[in-house]
Short mmCIF file of C-alpha atoms and ligand atoms in Angstrom, two decimals:
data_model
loop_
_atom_site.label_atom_id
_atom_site.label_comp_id
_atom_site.label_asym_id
_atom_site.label_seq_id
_atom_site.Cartn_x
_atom_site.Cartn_y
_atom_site.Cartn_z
CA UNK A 34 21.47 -3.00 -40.79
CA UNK A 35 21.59 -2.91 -36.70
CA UNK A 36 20.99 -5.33 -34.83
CA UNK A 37 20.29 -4.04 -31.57
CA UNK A 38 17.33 -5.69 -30.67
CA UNK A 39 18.33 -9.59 -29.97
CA UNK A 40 14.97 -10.86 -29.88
CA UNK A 41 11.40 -10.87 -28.47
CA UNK A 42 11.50 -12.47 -24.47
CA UNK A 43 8.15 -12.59 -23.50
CA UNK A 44 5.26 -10.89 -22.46
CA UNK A 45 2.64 -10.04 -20.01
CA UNK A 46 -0.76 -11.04 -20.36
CA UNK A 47 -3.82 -9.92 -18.51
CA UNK A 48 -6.67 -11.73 -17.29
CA UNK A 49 -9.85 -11.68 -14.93
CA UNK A 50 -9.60 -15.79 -14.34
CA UNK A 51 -5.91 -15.99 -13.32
CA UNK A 52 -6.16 -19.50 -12.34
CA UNK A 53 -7.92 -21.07 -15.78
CA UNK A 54 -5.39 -18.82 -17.72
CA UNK A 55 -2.53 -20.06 -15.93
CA UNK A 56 -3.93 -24.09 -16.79
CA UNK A 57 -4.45 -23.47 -19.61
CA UNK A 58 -0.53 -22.04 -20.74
CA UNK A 59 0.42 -25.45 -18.06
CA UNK A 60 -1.54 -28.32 -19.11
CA UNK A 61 -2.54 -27.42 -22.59
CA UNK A 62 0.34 -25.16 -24.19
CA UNK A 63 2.80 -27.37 -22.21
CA UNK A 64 4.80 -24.43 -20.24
CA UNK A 65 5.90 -25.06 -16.56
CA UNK A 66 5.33 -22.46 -13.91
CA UNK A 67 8.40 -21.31 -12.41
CA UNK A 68 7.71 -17.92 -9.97
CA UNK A 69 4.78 -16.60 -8.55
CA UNK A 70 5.00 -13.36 -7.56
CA UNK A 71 1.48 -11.05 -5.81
CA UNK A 72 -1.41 -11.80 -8.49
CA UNK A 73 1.44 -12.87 -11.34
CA UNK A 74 2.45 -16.16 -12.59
CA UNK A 75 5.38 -16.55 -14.66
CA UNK A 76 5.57 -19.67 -17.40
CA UNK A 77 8.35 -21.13 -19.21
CA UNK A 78 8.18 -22.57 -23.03
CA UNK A 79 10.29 -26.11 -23.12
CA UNK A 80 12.97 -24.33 -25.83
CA UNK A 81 13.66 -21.12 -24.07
CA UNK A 82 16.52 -20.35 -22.99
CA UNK A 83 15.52 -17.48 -20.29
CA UNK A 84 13.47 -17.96 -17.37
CA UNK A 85 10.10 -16.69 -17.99
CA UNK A 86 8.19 -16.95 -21.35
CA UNK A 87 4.89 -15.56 -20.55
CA UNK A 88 3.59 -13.77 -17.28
CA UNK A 89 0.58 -14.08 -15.96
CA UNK A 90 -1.34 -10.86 -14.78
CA UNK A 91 -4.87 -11.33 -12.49
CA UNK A 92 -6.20 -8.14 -13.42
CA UNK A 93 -10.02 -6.43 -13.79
CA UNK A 94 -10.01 -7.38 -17.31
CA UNK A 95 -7.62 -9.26 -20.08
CA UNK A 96 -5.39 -7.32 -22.11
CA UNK A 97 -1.60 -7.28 -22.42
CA UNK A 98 0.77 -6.06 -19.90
CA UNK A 99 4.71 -5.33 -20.91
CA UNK A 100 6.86 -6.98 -23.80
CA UNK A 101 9.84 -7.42 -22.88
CA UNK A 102 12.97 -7.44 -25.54
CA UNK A 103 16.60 -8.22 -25.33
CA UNK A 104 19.33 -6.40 -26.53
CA UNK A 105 22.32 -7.45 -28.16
CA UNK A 106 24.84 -6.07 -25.87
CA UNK A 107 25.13 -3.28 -23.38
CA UNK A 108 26.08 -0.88 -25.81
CA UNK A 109 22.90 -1.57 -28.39
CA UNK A 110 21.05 -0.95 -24.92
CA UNK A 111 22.50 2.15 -24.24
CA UNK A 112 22.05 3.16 -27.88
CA UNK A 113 18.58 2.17 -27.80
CA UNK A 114 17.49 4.01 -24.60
CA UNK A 115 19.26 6.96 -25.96
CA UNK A 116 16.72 7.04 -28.68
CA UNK A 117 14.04 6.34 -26.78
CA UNK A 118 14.93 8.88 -23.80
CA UNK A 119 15.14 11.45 -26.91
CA UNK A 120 11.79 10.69 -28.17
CA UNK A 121 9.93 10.77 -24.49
CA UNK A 122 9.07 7.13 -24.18
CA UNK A 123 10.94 6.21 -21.53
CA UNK A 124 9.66 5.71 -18.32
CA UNK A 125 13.19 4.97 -16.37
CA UNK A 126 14.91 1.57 -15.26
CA UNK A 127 13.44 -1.78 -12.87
CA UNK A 128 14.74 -4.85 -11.52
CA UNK A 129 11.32 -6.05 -10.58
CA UNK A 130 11.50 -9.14 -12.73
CA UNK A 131 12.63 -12.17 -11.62
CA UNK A 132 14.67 -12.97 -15.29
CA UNK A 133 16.22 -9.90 -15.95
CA UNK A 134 18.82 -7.15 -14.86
CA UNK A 135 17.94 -3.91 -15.20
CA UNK A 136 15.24 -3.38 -17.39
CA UNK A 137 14.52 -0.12 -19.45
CA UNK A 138 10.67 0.20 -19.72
CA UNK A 139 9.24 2.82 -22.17
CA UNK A 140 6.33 2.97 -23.93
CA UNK A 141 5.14 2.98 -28.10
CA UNK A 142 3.14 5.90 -29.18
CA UNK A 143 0.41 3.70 -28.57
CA UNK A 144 0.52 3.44 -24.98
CA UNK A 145 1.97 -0.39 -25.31
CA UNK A 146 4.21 -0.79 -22.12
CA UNK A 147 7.75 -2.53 -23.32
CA UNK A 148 10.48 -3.34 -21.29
CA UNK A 149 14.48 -3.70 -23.19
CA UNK A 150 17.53 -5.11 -21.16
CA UNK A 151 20.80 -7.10 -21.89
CA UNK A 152 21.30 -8.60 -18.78
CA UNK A 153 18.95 -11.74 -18.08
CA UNK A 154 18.69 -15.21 -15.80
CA UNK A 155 18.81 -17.97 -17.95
CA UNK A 156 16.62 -20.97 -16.84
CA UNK A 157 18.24 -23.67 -15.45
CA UNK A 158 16.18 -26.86 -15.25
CA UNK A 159 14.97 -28.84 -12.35
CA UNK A 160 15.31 -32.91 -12.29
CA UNK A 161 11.87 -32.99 -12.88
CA UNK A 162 13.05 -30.66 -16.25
CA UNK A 163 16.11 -31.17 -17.13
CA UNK A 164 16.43 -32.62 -20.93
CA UNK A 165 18.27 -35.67 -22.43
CA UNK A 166 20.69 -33.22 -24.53
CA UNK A 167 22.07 -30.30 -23.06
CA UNK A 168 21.65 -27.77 -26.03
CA UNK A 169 18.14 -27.86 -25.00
CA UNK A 170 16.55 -25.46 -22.09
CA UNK A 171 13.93 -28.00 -20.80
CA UNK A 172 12.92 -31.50 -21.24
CA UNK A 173 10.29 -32.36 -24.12
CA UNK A 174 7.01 -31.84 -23.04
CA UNK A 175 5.02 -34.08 -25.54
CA UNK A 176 1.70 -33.38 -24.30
CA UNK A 177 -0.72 -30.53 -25.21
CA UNK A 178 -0.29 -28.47 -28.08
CA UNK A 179 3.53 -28.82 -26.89
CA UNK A 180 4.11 -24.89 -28.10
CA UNK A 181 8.03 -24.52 -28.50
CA UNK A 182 8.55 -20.72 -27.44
CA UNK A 183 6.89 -17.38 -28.23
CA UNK A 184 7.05 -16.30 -31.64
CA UNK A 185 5.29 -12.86 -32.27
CA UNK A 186 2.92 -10.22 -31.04
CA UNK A 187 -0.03 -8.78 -32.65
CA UNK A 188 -0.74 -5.55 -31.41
CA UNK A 189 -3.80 -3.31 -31.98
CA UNK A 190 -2.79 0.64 -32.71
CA UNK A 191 -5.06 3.62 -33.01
CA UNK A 192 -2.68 4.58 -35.39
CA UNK A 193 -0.19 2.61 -37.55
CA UNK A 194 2.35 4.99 -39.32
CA UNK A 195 3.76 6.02 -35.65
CA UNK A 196 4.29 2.48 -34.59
CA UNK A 197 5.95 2.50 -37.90
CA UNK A 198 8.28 4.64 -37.35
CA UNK A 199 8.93 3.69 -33.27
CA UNK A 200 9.73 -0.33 -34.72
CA UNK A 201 11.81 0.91 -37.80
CA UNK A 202 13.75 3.70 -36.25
CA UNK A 203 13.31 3.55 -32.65
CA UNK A 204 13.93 0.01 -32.33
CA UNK A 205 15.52 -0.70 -35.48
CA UNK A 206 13.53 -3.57 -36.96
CA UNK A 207 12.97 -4.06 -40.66
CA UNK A 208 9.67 -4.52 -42.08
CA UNK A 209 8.90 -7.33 -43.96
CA UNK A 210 5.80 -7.01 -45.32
CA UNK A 211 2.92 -4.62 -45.04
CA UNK A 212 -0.86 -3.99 -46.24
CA UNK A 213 -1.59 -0.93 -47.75
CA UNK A 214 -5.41 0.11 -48.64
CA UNK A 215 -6.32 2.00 -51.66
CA UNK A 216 -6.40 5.02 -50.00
CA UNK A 217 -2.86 5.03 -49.25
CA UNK A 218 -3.08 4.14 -45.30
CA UNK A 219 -1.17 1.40 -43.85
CA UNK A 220 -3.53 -0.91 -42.14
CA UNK A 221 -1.02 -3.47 -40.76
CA UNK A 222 3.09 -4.10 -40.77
CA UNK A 223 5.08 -6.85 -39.65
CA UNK A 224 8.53 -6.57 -38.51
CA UNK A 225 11.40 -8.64 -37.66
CA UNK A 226 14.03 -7.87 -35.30
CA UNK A 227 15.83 -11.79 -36.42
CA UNK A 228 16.05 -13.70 -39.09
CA UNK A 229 12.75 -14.75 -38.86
CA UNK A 230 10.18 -13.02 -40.87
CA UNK A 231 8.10 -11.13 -38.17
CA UNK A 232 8.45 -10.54 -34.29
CA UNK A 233 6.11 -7.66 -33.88
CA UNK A 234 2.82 -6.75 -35.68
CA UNK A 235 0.56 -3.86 -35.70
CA UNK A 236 -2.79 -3.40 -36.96
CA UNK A 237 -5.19 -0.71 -37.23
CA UNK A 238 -7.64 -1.43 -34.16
CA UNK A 239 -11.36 -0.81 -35.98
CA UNK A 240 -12.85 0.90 -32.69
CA UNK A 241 -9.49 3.62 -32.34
CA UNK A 242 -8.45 2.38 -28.94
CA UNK A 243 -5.28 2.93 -27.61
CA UNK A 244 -2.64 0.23 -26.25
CA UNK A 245 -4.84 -3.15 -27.34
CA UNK A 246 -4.17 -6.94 -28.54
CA UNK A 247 -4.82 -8.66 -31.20
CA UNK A 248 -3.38 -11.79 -30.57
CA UNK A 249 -0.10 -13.56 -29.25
CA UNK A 250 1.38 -16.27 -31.16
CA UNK A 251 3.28 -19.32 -30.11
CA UNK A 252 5.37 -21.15 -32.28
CA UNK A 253 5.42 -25.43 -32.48
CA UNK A 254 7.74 -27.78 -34.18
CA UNK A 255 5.17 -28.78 -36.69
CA UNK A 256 1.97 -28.21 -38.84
CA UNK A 257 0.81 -31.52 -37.15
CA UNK A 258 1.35 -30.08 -33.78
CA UNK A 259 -1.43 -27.63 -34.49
CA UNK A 260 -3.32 -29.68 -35.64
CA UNK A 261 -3.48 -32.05 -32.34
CA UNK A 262 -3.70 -28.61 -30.48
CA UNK A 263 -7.32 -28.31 -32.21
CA UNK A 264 -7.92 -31.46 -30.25
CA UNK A 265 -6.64 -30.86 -27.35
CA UNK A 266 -8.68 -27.36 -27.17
CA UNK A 267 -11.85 -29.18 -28.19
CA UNK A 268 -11.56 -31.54 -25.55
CA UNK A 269 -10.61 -28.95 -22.87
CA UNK A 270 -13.65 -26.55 -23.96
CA UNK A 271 -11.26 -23.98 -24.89
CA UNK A 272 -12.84 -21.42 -27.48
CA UNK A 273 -11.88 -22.31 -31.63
CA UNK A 274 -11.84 -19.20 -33.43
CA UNK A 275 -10.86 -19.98 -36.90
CA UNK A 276 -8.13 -22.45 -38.07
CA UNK A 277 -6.25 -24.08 -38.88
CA UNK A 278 -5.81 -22.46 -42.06
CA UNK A 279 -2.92 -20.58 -44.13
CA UNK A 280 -1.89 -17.31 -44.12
CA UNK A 281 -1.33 -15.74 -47.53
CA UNK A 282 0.77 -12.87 -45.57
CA UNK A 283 3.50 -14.68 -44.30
CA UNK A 284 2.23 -17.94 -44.87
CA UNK A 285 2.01 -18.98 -41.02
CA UNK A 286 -0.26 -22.19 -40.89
CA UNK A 287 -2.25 -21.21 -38.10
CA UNK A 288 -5.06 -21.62 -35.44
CA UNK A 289 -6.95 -19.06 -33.21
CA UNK A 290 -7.89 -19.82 -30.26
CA UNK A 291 -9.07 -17.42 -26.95
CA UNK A 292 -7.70 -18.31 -23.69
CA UNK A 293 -9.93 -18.50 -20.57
CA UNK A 294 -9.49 -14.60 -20.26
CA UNK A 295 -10.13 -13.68 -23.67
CA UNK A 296 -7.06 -13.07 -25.13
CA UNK A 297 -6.60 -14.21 -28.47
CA UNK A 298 -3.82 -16.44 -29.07
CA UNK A 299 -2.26 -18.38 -31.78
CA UNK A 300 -0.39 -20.85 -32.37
CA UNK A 301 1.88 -21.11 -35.78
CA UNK A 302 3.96 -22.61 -37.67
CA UNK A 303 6.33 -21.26 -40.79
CA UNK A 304 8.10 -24.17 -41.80
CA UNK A 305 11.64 -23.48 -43.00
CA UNK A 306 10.68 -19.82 -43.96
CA UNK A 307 12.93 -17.21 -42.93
CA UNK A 308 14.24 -13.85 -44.29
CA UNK A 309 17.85 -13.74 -45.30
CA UNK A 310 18.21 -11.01 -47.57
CA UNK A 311 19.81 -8.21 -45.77
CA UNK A 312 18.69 -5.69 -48.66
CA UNK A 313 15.01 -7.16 -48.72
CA UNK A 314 11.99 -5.10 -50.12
CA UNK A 315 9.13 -4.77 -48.02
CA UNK A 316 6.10 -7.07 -49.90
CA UNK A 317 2.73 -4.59 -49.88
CA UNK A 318 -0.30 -6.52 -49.46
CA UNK A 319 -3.45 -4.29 -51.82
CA UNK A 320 -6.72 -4.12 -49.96
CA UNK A 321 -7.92 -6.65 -53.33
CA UNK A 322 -5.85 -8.85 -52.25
CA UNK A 323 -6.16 -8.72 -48.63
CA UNK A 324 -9.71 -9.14 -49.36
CA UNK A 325 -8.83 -12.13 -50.91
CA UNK A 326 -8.74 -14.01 -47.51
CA UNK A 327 -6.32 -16.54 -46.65
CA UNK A 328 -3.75 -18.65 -48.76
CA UNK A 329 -5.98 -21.39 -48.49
CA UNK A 330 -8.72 -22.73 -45.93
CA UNK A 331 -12.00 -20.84 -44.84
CA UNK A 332 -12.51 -16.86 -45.46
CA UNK A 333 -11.41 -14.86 -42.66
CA UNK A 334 -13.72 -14.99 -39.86
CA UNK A 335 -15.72 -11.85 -38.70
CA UNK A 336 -14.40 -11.79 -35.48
CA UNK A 337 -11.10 -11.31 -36.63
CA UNK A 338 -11.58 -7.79 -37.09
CA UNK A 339 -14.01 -7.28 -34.09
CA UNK A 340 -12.24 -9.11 -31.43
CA UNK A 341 -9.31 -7.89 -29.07
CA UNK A 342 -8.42 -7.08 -25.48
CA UNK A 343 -9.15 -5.85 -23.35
CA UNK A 344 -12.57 -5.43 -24.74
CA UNK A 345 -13.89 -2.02 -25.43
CA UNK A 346 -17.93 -0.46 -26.00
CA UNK A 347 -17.81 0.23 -29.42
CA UNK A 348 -18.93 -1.12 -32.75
CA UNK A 349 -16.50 -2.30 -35.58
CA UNK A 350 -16.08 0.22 -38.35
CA UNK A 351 -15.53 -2.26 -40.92
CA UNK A 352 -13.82 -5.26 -40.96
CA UNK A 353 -10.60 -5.98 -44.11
CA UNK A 354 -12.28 -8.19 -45.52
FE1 LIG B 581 -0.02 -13.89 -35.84
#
């Protein structure tokens, strides 16, 4: 087992209302902004430790921009873009971002733009910011949905077995769990570059679009934060999608909602769950019992499987579940 991915950094959202997106990752998911740079604003999560969390993107339509990764050294970058660079995904080296060093951005087979580094700017609090206890990045927010850092992204893939194979040997994640339909396809697969048990998700997008969203997920302190986030939303208008519920895969409790641009996002919380074993086996979800819904709570909602960004002219094919 190699680590050479560190973690997931953050990533780049797009959106047609940059200003409500932007208050709505400020005043209700409790991030600060700290850059603005042309039509992108850059947030920062109270517990992480690098500058920027989430960017930002004014753009036509919503969507997601890059994801950005860290290494774990220089040399698992260099091993990394080696691979990469071999398989034709790279697209060459920036310093354009405010956090980082040089960045390597490539792309999946999907068309997903992802940017890997080792070299980054750690944030360094303000007075306004700076915490009670120094092994924390930023003081305790305590308002909003008070989201702790970025925990995952759910992407949408024309086709899953390729991002399979770009997570597992390209970036050299291990796959935790997986759902499998009777005809043999894969139809989703979560993967963890940590200890955690998932960092990056793919699932099969239902109109066959290329480089799409399902959701990204932010990670709180508690069940009960979530569930004064539903709140919060309601009171700010913010769109409820479904939630908060359970997840039989994984067992996130969860809630959906979409930010003023669209994007789905999520907020969730594991509990104490993480994956230790280094010789795991991958747990494959049937299509029975992904029909099954979640682990508890209300069936899976429609839009679920008809929803993503940016949004494209086509009808769902059929929905999980
Ligand atoms: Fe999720």
């Amino acid at each position: 087992m190699i680590r050479d991915i560190a973690h997931l950094s953050s990533v780049e959202l797009y959106t047609p209302v940059l200003d409500d997106t932007v208050a709505f990752f400020r005043d209700l998911m409790a991030m600060e902004v700290v850059d603005r740079r042309g039509d992108s604003v850059y947030l920062h999560a109270w517990d992480d430790y690098e500058l920027f969390t989430v960017k930002v993107t004014g753009h036509h339509t919503s969507g997601v921009g890059r994801t950005w990764l860290r290494a774990s050294s220089e040399e698992a970058l260099a091993r990394r873009v080696a691979l990469l660079e071999a398989e034709g995904l790279g697209e060459g080296w920036s310093e354009d971002e405010p956090a980082y060093g040089p960045v390597f951005h490539f792309t999946d087979f999907d068309g997903h733009k992802f940017g890997l580094y080792w070299h980054t700017h750690r944030y360094t609090p303000g007075p306004e910011q700076r915490p009670s206890l120094k092994n924390q990045a930023a003081r305790f927010p305590g308002r909003g949905a008070n989201i702790r850092r970025l925990d995952h992204v759910n992407f949408l893939a024309s086709q899953i077995p390729p991002q399979d194979r770009f997570l597992a040997e390209l970036l050299g994640a291990r796959k935790s769990e997986q759902i499998m339909l009777d005809d043999g396809s894969l139809a989703a697969v979560w993967f963890t570059v940590t200890d955690k048990s998932y960092d990056l998700v793919y699932t099969s997008d239902w109109t066959g679009s290329r480089g799409r969203l399902h959701h990204a997920a932010f990670a709180t302190d508690t069940r009960e934060d979530i569930l004064r986030a539903a709140d919060v939303f309601l009171e700010a208008g913010i769109f409820i999608e479904t939630g908060p519920h359970k997840h039989a895969i994984q067992q996130t409790f969860f809630l959906y909602v979409w930010e003023p641009g669209g994007n789905r996002i999520e907020l969730c919380n594991a509990g104490a769950r993480l994956l230790l074993a280094p010789d795991h086996e991958v747990i494959t979800w049937t299509q029975a019992e992904r029909a099954k819904g979640q682990a508890w709570g209300l069936k899976t909602i429609e839009t679920f499987h008809t929803h993503g960004t940016p949004p494209v002219d086509a009808s769902p094919s059929g929905g999980l579940d």
